Structures are given as C-alpha cells and as structure tokens.
Amino acid sequence: MEIWINPACSKCRSALSVLDAESAQYTVRHYLEDPPSEPELREVLSRLGLEPWDITRTGESRAAELGLDGWPRDAMARDRWIRALAQNPILIQRPIITADDGSAVIGRSEDAVRSVL
C-alpha cells in the first residue's frame, strides 16, 4: 500500500494514524516533492473511478491562477486537467491511498482509510 501525503495536512496525518493503529504495511510518498507523472495519475484515477477534476483542490490559489473554474469538465479536457495536476501537485486532493489489491481511496475520513485495509 502507498499513501500520497503532504506532511502539513491534518487529514494526511490522521490517515497515517489510522494505518499505524491497524499495523498496516505502507510506504509514504511526499507527492509535493515527488509528484506523480501523468501516467501515474491516469492509473490512480482509474483505480479511484474518478475524473481529474474530482481530485482537484479548486480552492488552492494555484487553481485560481490557472483559471480552473472555467475549464471544461469533459473527455476532451481530461488530458489538460491531468497535465495541470502533474505540473502542479499542490492541486491534488490528499491523502490518496493505493492498496496492493488494486483499489484506491481518497482517505479524508477514518472510514475511507479503513476501507482499504
């Protein structure tokens, strides 16, 4: 299992606490320092069953700078969104947990984290 975190994020720290309490085996990826590539984002999105705009932190100042609110949310714009996330990892929702069984979850709640255990 791998968890993408920002150490400054309280939701990330909470997710790590749940994993530790359950003695889960996992690796940590500091995704701001080691951003996912476009192919990695496509894989994670497939595992999550989500689109790139679904995992985008649109409240970030960088999102406003890019004008994301005005971007279309359709198949034609999908690559543009993925490229933006790869180039601006601060925009990626966190924490994202990918399990060895192929499942993935955005672990913003204790129940979501537990769902991959």
Backbone as a printed PyTorch tensor [residue, N CA C, xyz], in Angstrom:
tensor([[[  0.8490,  -1.1680,   0.0000],
         [  0.0000,   0.0000,   0.0000],
         [  0.8950,   1.2310,   0.0000]],

        [[  0.4380,   2.2410,  -0.7340],
         [  1.1680,   3.5070,  -0.7630],
         [  0.1900,   4.6260,  -0.4360]],

        [[  0.6710,   5.6220,   0.3040],
         [ -0.1640,   6.7730,   0.6440],
         [  0.5690,   8.0310,   0.2070]],

        [[ -0.1340,   8.8440,  -0.5750],
         [  0.4050,  10.1300,  -1.0300],
         [ -0.0100,  11.1660,   0.0060]],

        [[  0.9930,  11.8360,   0.5850],
         [  0.6720,  12.8010,   1.6370],
         [  1.4180,  14.1130,   1.4690]],

        [[  0.8700,  15.1070,   2.1470],
         [  1.5370,  16.3680,   2.4220],
         [  1.6620,  16.3880,   3.9460]],

        [[  2.8680,  16.3350,   4.4900],
         [  3.0200,  16.2610,   5.9490],
         [  2.3450,  17.4060,   6.7040]],

        [[  2.1170,  18.5290,   6.0520],
         [  1.4690,  19.6640,   6.7090],
         [ -0.0490,  19.5080,   6.7970]],

        [[ -0.5870,  18.4760,   6.1650],
         [ -2.0370,  18.2730,   6.0850],
         [ -2.5440,  17.4330,   7.2530]],

        [[ -3.5200,  17.9480,   7.9820],
         [ -4.0540,  17.2170,   9.1340],
         [ -4.7740,  15.9340,   8.7170]],

        [[ -5.4530,  15.9470,   7.5720],
         [ -6.1340,  14.7340,   7.0800],
         [ -5.1060,  13.6440,   6.7700]],

        [[ -3.9530,  14.0420,   6.2460],
         [ -2.8850,  13.0760,   5.9510],
         [ -2.3460,  12.4780,   7.2410]],

        [[ -2.1170,  13.3190,   8.2150],
         [ -1.6090,  12.8260,   9.4950],
         [ -2.6240,  11.9050,  10.1600]],

        [[ -3.8960,  12.2210,  10.0470],
         [ -4.9490,  11.3650,  10.6050],
         [ -4.9660,  10.0080,   9.9020]],

        [[ -4.8320,  10.0240,   8.5840],
         [ -4.8180,   8.7690,   7.8250],
         [ -3.6390,   7.9000,   8.2520]],

        [[ -2.4760,   8.5210,   8.4180],
         [ -1.2980,   7.7730,   8.8670],
         [ -1.5360,   7.1720,  10.2470]],

        [[ -2.2040,   7.9020,  11.1280],
         [ -2.5040,   7.3960,  12.4690],
         [ -3.3930,   6.1590,  12.4100]],

        [[ -4.3820,   6.1840,  11.5390],
         [ -5.2660,   5.0210,  11.3800],
         [ -4.4650,   3.8340,  10.8600]],

        [[ -3.6550,   4.0570,   9.8420],
         [ -2.8400,   2.9640,   9.2900],
         [ -1.9020,   2.3960,  10.3490]],

        [[ -1.2850,   3.2760,  11.1220],
         [ -0.3750,   2.8260,  12.1780],
         [ -1.1240,   2.0520,  13.2680]],

        [[ -2.2980,   2.5260,  13.6380],
         [ -3.0830,   1.8520,  14.6670],
         [ -3.4900,   0.4440,  14.2360]],

        [[ -3.6430,   0.2580,  12.9470],
         [ -4.0240,  -1.0440,  12.4030],
         [ -2.8050,  -1.8740,  11.9980]],

        [[ -1.6090,  -1.3600,  12.2820],
         [ -0.3490,  -2.0350,  11.9240],
         [ -0.2770,  -2.3590,  10.4310]],

        [[ -0.8020,  -1.4600,   9.6180],
         [ -0.7770,  -1.6510,   8.1630],
         [  0.6380,  -1.4480,   7.6280]],

        [[  0.9680,  -2.1920,   6.6120],
         [  2.2400,  -2.0330,   5.9250],
         [  2.0130,  -1.0530,   4.7730]],

        [[  2.7770,   0.0220,   4.7410],
         [  2.5940,   1.0250,   3.6960],
         [  3.8890,   1.7830,   3.4650]],

        [[  3.9360,   2.4390,   2.3110],
         [  5.0330,   3.3610,   2.0260],
         [  4.4210,   4.7430,   1.8650]],

        [[  5.1920,   5.7350,   2.2450],
         [  4.7450,   7.1280,   2.1680],
         [  5.3820,   7.7820,   0.9590]],

        [[  4.5680,   8.5070,   0.2240],
         [  5.0680,   9.3190,  -0.8920],
         [  4.7070,  10.7630,  -0.6040]],

        [[  5.7160,  11.5780,  -0.4620],
         [  5.5050,  13.0180,  -0.2980],
         [  5.3140,  13.5820,  -1.7040]],

        [[  4.0660,  13.6120,  -2.1210],
         [  3.7670,  13.8960,  -3.5330],
         [  4.1110,  15.3230,  -3.9700]],

        [[  4.3130,  16.2390,  -3.0440],
         [  4.7410,  17.5780,  -3.4490],
         [  6.2180,  17.5750,  -3.8430]],

        [[  7.0020,  16.7280,  -3.1950],
         [  8.4320,  16.5970,  -3.5050],
         [  8.6830,  15.5880,  -4.6190]],

        [[  7.8050,  14.5930,  -4.7290],
         [  7.9200,  13.5210,  -5.7160],
         [  6.5770,  13.4020,  -6.4380]],

        [[  6.2970,  14.3870,  -7.3150],
         [  4.9730,  14.4400,  -7.9410],
         [  4.7140,  13.2390,  -8.8570]],

        [[  3.4660,  12.8020,  -8.8910],
         [  3.1190,  11.7210,  -9.8040],
         [  3.1840,  12.1950, -11.2600]],

        [[  3.5520,  11.2830, -12.1210],
         [  3.5900,  11.5730, -13.5550],
         [  2.1700,  11.4980, -14.1170]],

        [[  2.0150,  11.9330, -15.3420],
         [  0.7040,  11.8350, -15.9790],
         [  0.2250,  10.3860, -16.0490]],

        [[  1.0890,   9.4210, -16.4580],
         [  0.6250,   8.0250, -16.4570],
         [  0.2310,   7.5210, -15.0560]],

        [[  0.9710,   7.9320, -14.0360],
         [  0.6070,   7.5350, -12.6730],
         [ -0.7480,   8.1190, -12.2820]],

        [[ -0.9960,   9.3680, -12.6450],
         [ -2.2880,   9.9830, -12.3390],
         [ -3.4140,   9.2620, -13.0700]],

        [[ -3.1900,   8.8840, -14.3300],
         [ -4.2240,   8.1450, -15.0760],
         [ -4.5480,   6.8250, -14.3740]],

        [[ -3.5040,   6.1350, -13.9140],
         [ -3.7180,   4.8610, -13.2290],
         [ -4.4960,   5.0670, -11.9350]],

        [[ -4.0980,   6.0440, -11.1350],
         [ -4.7850,   6.3030,  -9.8720],
         [ -6.2320,   6.7150, -10.1240]],

        [[ -6.4610,   7.5450, -11.1130],
         [ -7.8350,   7.9490, -11.4290],
         [ -8.6730,   6.7430, -11.8190]],

        [[ -8.0940,   5.8390, -12.5870],
         [ -8.8060,   4.6210, -12.9680],
         [ -9.1410,   3.7900, -11.7330]],

        [[ -8.1800,   3.6530, -10.8410],
         [ -8.4020,   2.8810,  -9.6170],
         [ -9.4400,   3.5340,  -8.7210]],

        [[ -9.4460,   4.8530,  -8.6830],
         [-10.4270,   5.5850,  -7.8780],
         [-11.8050,   5.6120,  -8.5320]],

        [[-11.8370,   5.4520,  -9.8560],
         [-13.0960,   5.5870, -10.5830],
         [-13.5410,   7.0300, -10.6740]],

        [[-12.5500,   7.9440, -10.7140],
         [-12.8460,   9.3760, -10.7250],
         [-12.2020,  10.0590, -11.9250]],

        [[-12.6030,  11.2830, -12.1510],
         [-12.0160,  12.1210, -13.1880],
         [-11.0400,  13.0950, -12.5220]],

        [[-10.1310,  13.6800, -13.2890],
         [ -9.1290,  14.5600, -12.6780],
         [ -9.7310,  15.7460, -11.9340]],

        [[-10.8070,  16.2980, -12.4110],
         [-11.4250,  17.4470, -11.7370],
         [-12.0390,  17.0120, -10.3960]],

        [[-12.3160,  15.7150, -10.2450],
         [-12.8590,  15.2140,  -8.9830],
         [-11.8090,  15.1880,  -7.8720]],

        [[-10.5280,  15.1380,  -8.2310],
         [ -9.4720,  15.0890,  -7.2120],
         [ -8.6620,  16.3870,  -7.1880]],

        [[ -9.2120,  17.4330,  -7.7820],
         [ -8.5210,  18.7140,  -7.8360],
         [ -8.9710,  19.6180,  -6.7010]],

        [[ -7.9860,  20.1840,  -6.0320],
         [ -8.2450,  21.1320,  -4.9430],
         [ -8.4640,  22.5200,  -5.5750]],

        [[ -9.6880,  22.7790,  -5.9500],
         [-10.0020,  24.0120,  -6.6790],
         [ -9.9270,  25.2580,  -5.8020]],

        [[ -9.8530,  25.0770,  -4.4850],
         [ -9.7450,  26.2230,  -3.5900],
         [ -8.3250,  26.7520,  -3.4400]],

        [[ -7.3570,  26.0430,  -3.9770],
         [ -5.9590,  26.4920,  -3.9050],
         [ -5.7540,  27.7430,  -4.7570]],

        [[ -4.8760,  28.6180,  -4.3270],
         [ -4.6060,  29.8370,  -5.1010],
         [ -4.0750,  29.4910,  -6.4860]],

        [[ -3.3190,  28.4060,  -6.5990],
         [ -2.7930,  27.9970,  -7.9070],
         [ -3.9310,  27.6540,  -8.8640]],

        [[ -5.0050,  27.0820,  -8.3490],
         [ -6.1710,  26.7700,  -9.1870],
         [ -6.7690,  28.0540,  -9.7620]],

        [[ -6.8430,  29.0860,  -8.9370],
         [ -7.3650,  30.3730,  -9.4050],
         [ -6.4340,  30.9780, -10.4450]],

        [[ -5.1230,  30.8760, -10.2010],
         [ -4.1460,  31.4050, -11.1650],
         [ -4.3000,  30.7440, -12.5270]],

        [[ -4.5870,  29.4430, -12.5280],
         [ -4.7590,  28.7020, -13.7860],
         [ -6.1510,  28.8840, -14.3870]],

        [[ -7.0720,  29.4350, -13.6010],
         [ -8.4420,  29.6170, -14.0770],
         [ -9.2190,  28.3180, -14.1930]],

        [[ -8.9350,  27.3670, -13.3000],
         [ -9.5590,  26.0450, -13.3900],
         [-11.0830,  26.0830, -13.3460]],

        [[-11.6530,  27.0440, -12.6490],
         [-13.1160,  27.1180, -12.5860],
         [-13.7430,  27.2550, -13.9730]],

        [[-12.9880,  27.8120, -14.9120],
         [-13.5150,  27.9840, -16.2670],
         [-13.1890,  26.8430, -17.2180]],

        [[-12.4340,  25.8660, -16.7560],
         [-12.0670,  24.7470, -17.6320],
         [-13.2370,  23.7830, -17.7900]],

        [[-13.4320,  23.3050, -19.0140],
         [-14.4940,  22.2990, -19.2080],
         [-14.1630,  21.0200, -18.4400]],

        [[-15.2000,  20.3450, -18.0380],
         [-15.0500,  19.0710, -17.3330],
         [-15.6740,  17.9860, -18.1980]],

        [[-14.9320,  17.6530, -19.2400],
         [-15.4120,  16.6390, -20.1710],
         [-14.2320,  15.8490, -20.7350]],

        [[-14.5290,  14.8400, -21.5280],
         [-13.4960,  13.9480, -22.0540],
         [-12.4430,  14.6960, -22.8680]],

        [[-12.8550,  15.7300, -23.5670],
         [-11.9160,  16.4880, -24.3990],
         [-10.8960,  17.2520, -23.5420]],

        [[-11.2770,  17.6340, -22.3410],
         [-10.3980,  18.4250, -21.4630],
         [ -9.6360,  17.5520, -20.4620]],

        [[ -9.8970,  16.2610, -20.4430],
         [ -9.3130,  15.3660, -19.4290],
         [ -7.7810,  15.4420, -19.4080]],

        [[ -7.1510,  15.3700, -20.5720],
         [ -5.6850,  15.4160, -20.6290],
         [ -5.1410,  16.7290, -20.0860]],

        [[ -5.8320,  17.8160, -20.3540],
         [ -5.4070,  19.1280, -19.8580],
         [ -5.4210,  19.1460, -18.3380]],

        [[ -6.4610,  18.5880, -17.7380],
         [ -6.5650,  18.5300, -16.2800],
         [ -5.4450,  17.6690, -15.7010]],

        [[ -5.2070,  16.5110, -16.3010],
         [ -4.1640,  15.6060, -15.8080],
         [ -2.7980,  16.2790, -15.8930]],

        [[ -2.5350,  16.9510, -16.9790],
         [ -1.2650,  17.6710, -17.1470],
         [ -1.1220,  18.7430, -16.0580]],

        [[ -2.1990,  19.4580, -15.7820],
         [ -2.1630,  20.5020, -14.7440],
         [ -1.8580,  19.9030, -13.3780]],

        [[ -2.4440,  18.7620, -13.0610],
         [ -2.1840,  18.1090, -11.7820],
         [ -0.7420,  17.6280, -11.6940]],

        [[ -0.2190,  17.0700, -12.7730],
         [  1.1620,  16.5930, -12.7800],
         [  2.1380,  17.7550, -12.6150]],

        [[  1.8270,  18.8820, -13.2200],
         [  2.7180,  20.0420, -13.1560],
         [  2.5300,  20.8730, -11.8890]],

        [[  1.3970,  20.7020, -11.2360],
         [  1.0610,  21.4730, -10.0320],
         [  0.5030,  20.5270,  -8.9720]],

        [[  1.3470,  19.6970,  -8.3830],
         [  0.8290,  18.6740,  -7.4630],
         [  0.0970,  19.2350,  -6.2480]],

        [[  0.3040,  20.4960,  -5.9140],
         [ -0.4370,  21.1050,  -4.8040],
         [ -1.9450,  21.0250,  -5.0470]],

        [[ -2.3370,  20.8500,  -6.2950],
         [ -3.7500,  20.7900,  -6.6540],
         [ -4.3770,  19.4210,  -6.4230]],

        [[ -3.5720,  18.4120,  -6.1160],
         [ -4.0870,  17.0520,  -5.9590],
         [ -4.6730,  16.8670,  -4.5510]],

        [[ -5.9020,  16.3750,  -4.5260],
         [ -6.5540,  16.0700,  -3.2520],
         [ -5.7240,  15.0520,  -2.4820]],

        [[ -5.7710,  15.1210,  -1.1810],
         [ -4.9440,  14.2450,  -0.3610],
         [ -5.7010,  13.8360,   0.8880]],

        [[ -5.2640,  12.7530,   1.4950],
         [ -4.2920,  11.7650,   1.0400],
         [ -4.9360,  10.7690,   0.0710]],

        [[ -4.1510,  10.2630,  -0.8400],
         [ -4.6060,   9.2010,  -1.7330],
         [ -3.8760,   7.9290,  -1.3240]],

        [[ -4.6540,   6.8820,  -1.1170],
         [ -4.0980,   5.5930,  -0.7190],
         [ -4.3740,   4.5850,  -1.8230]],

        [[ -3.3150,   3.9280,  -2.2840],
         [ -3.4560,   2.8620,  -3.2690],
         [ -3.0840,   1.5530,  -2.5930]],

        [[ -3.9910,   0.5950,  -2.6460],
         [ -3.7780,  -0.6970,  -2.0000],
         [ -3.2230,  -1.7080,  -2.9880]],

        [[ -2.5930,  -2.7310,  -2.4400],
         [ -1.9850,  -3.7670,  -3.2690],
         [ -3.0090,  -4.5450,  -4.0830]],

        [[ -4.2640,  -4.5560,  -3.6570],
         [ -5.2970,  -5.3080,  -4.3830],
         [ -5.8610,  -4.5360,  -5.5760]],

        [[ -5.3150,  -3.3420,  -5.8450],
         [ -5.7680,  -2.5530,  -6.9870],
         [ -6.7850,  -1.4880,  -6.6350]],

        [[ -7.2520,  -1.4850,  -5.4040],
         [ -8.2050,  -0.4570,  -5.0040],
         [ -7.4590,   0.8190,  -4.6210]],

        [[ -8.1970,   1.8830,  -4.5300],
         [ -7.6400,   3.1710,  -4.1220],
         [ -8.7560,   3.9840,  -3.4880]],

        [[ -8.3460,   4.9430,  -2.6600],
         [ -9.3200,   5.7820,  -1.9830],
         [ -8.6720,   7.1200,  -1.6500]],

        [[ -9.4990,   8.1450,  -1.6130],
         [ -9.0570,   9.4220,  -1.0620],
         [ -9.3960,   9.3360,   0.4190]],

        [[ -8.3690,   9.2630,   1.2470],
         [ -8.5390,   8.9650,   2.6590],
         [ -8.7930,  10.1620,   3.5420]],

        [[ -9.8380,  10.9050,   3.2640],
         [-10.1180,  12.1120,   4.0410],
         [-10.9320,  11.8220,   5.3010]],

        [[-11.3940,  10.5870,   5.4380],
         [-12.1120,  10.2050,   6.6540],
         [-11.5420,   8.8780,   7.1540]],

        [[-11.7670,   8.6150,   8.4250],
         [-11.2910,   7.3550,   9.0040],
         [-11.9320,   6.1640,   8.2890]],

        [[-13.2300,   6.2750,   7.9710],
         [-13.9160,   5.1740,   7.2750],
         [-13.2980,   4.9270,   5.9000]],

        [[-12.9470,   5.9970,   5.1960],
         [-12.3340,   5.8380,   3.8720],
         [-10.9940,   5.1270,   3.9920]],

        [[-10.1990,   5.5070,   4.9840],
         [ -8.9020,   4.8510,   5.1850],
         [ -9.1020,   3.3780,   5.5080]],

        [[-10.0340,   3.0980,   6.3970],
         [-10.2780,   1.7110,   6.7940],
         [-10.7850,   0.8650,   5.6340]],

        [[-11.4130,   1.4860,   4.6560],
         [-11.9710,   0.7210,   3.5240],
         [-10.8960,   0.0230,   2.6910]],

        [[ -9.6510,   0.4540,   2.7780],
         [ -8.5810,  -0.2000,   2.0020],
         [ -7.7760,  -1.1740,   2.8360]],

        [[ -8.1300,  -1.3380,   4.0900],
         [ -7.3960,  -2.2740,   4.9620],
         [ -7.9270,  -3.6880,   4.7980]]])
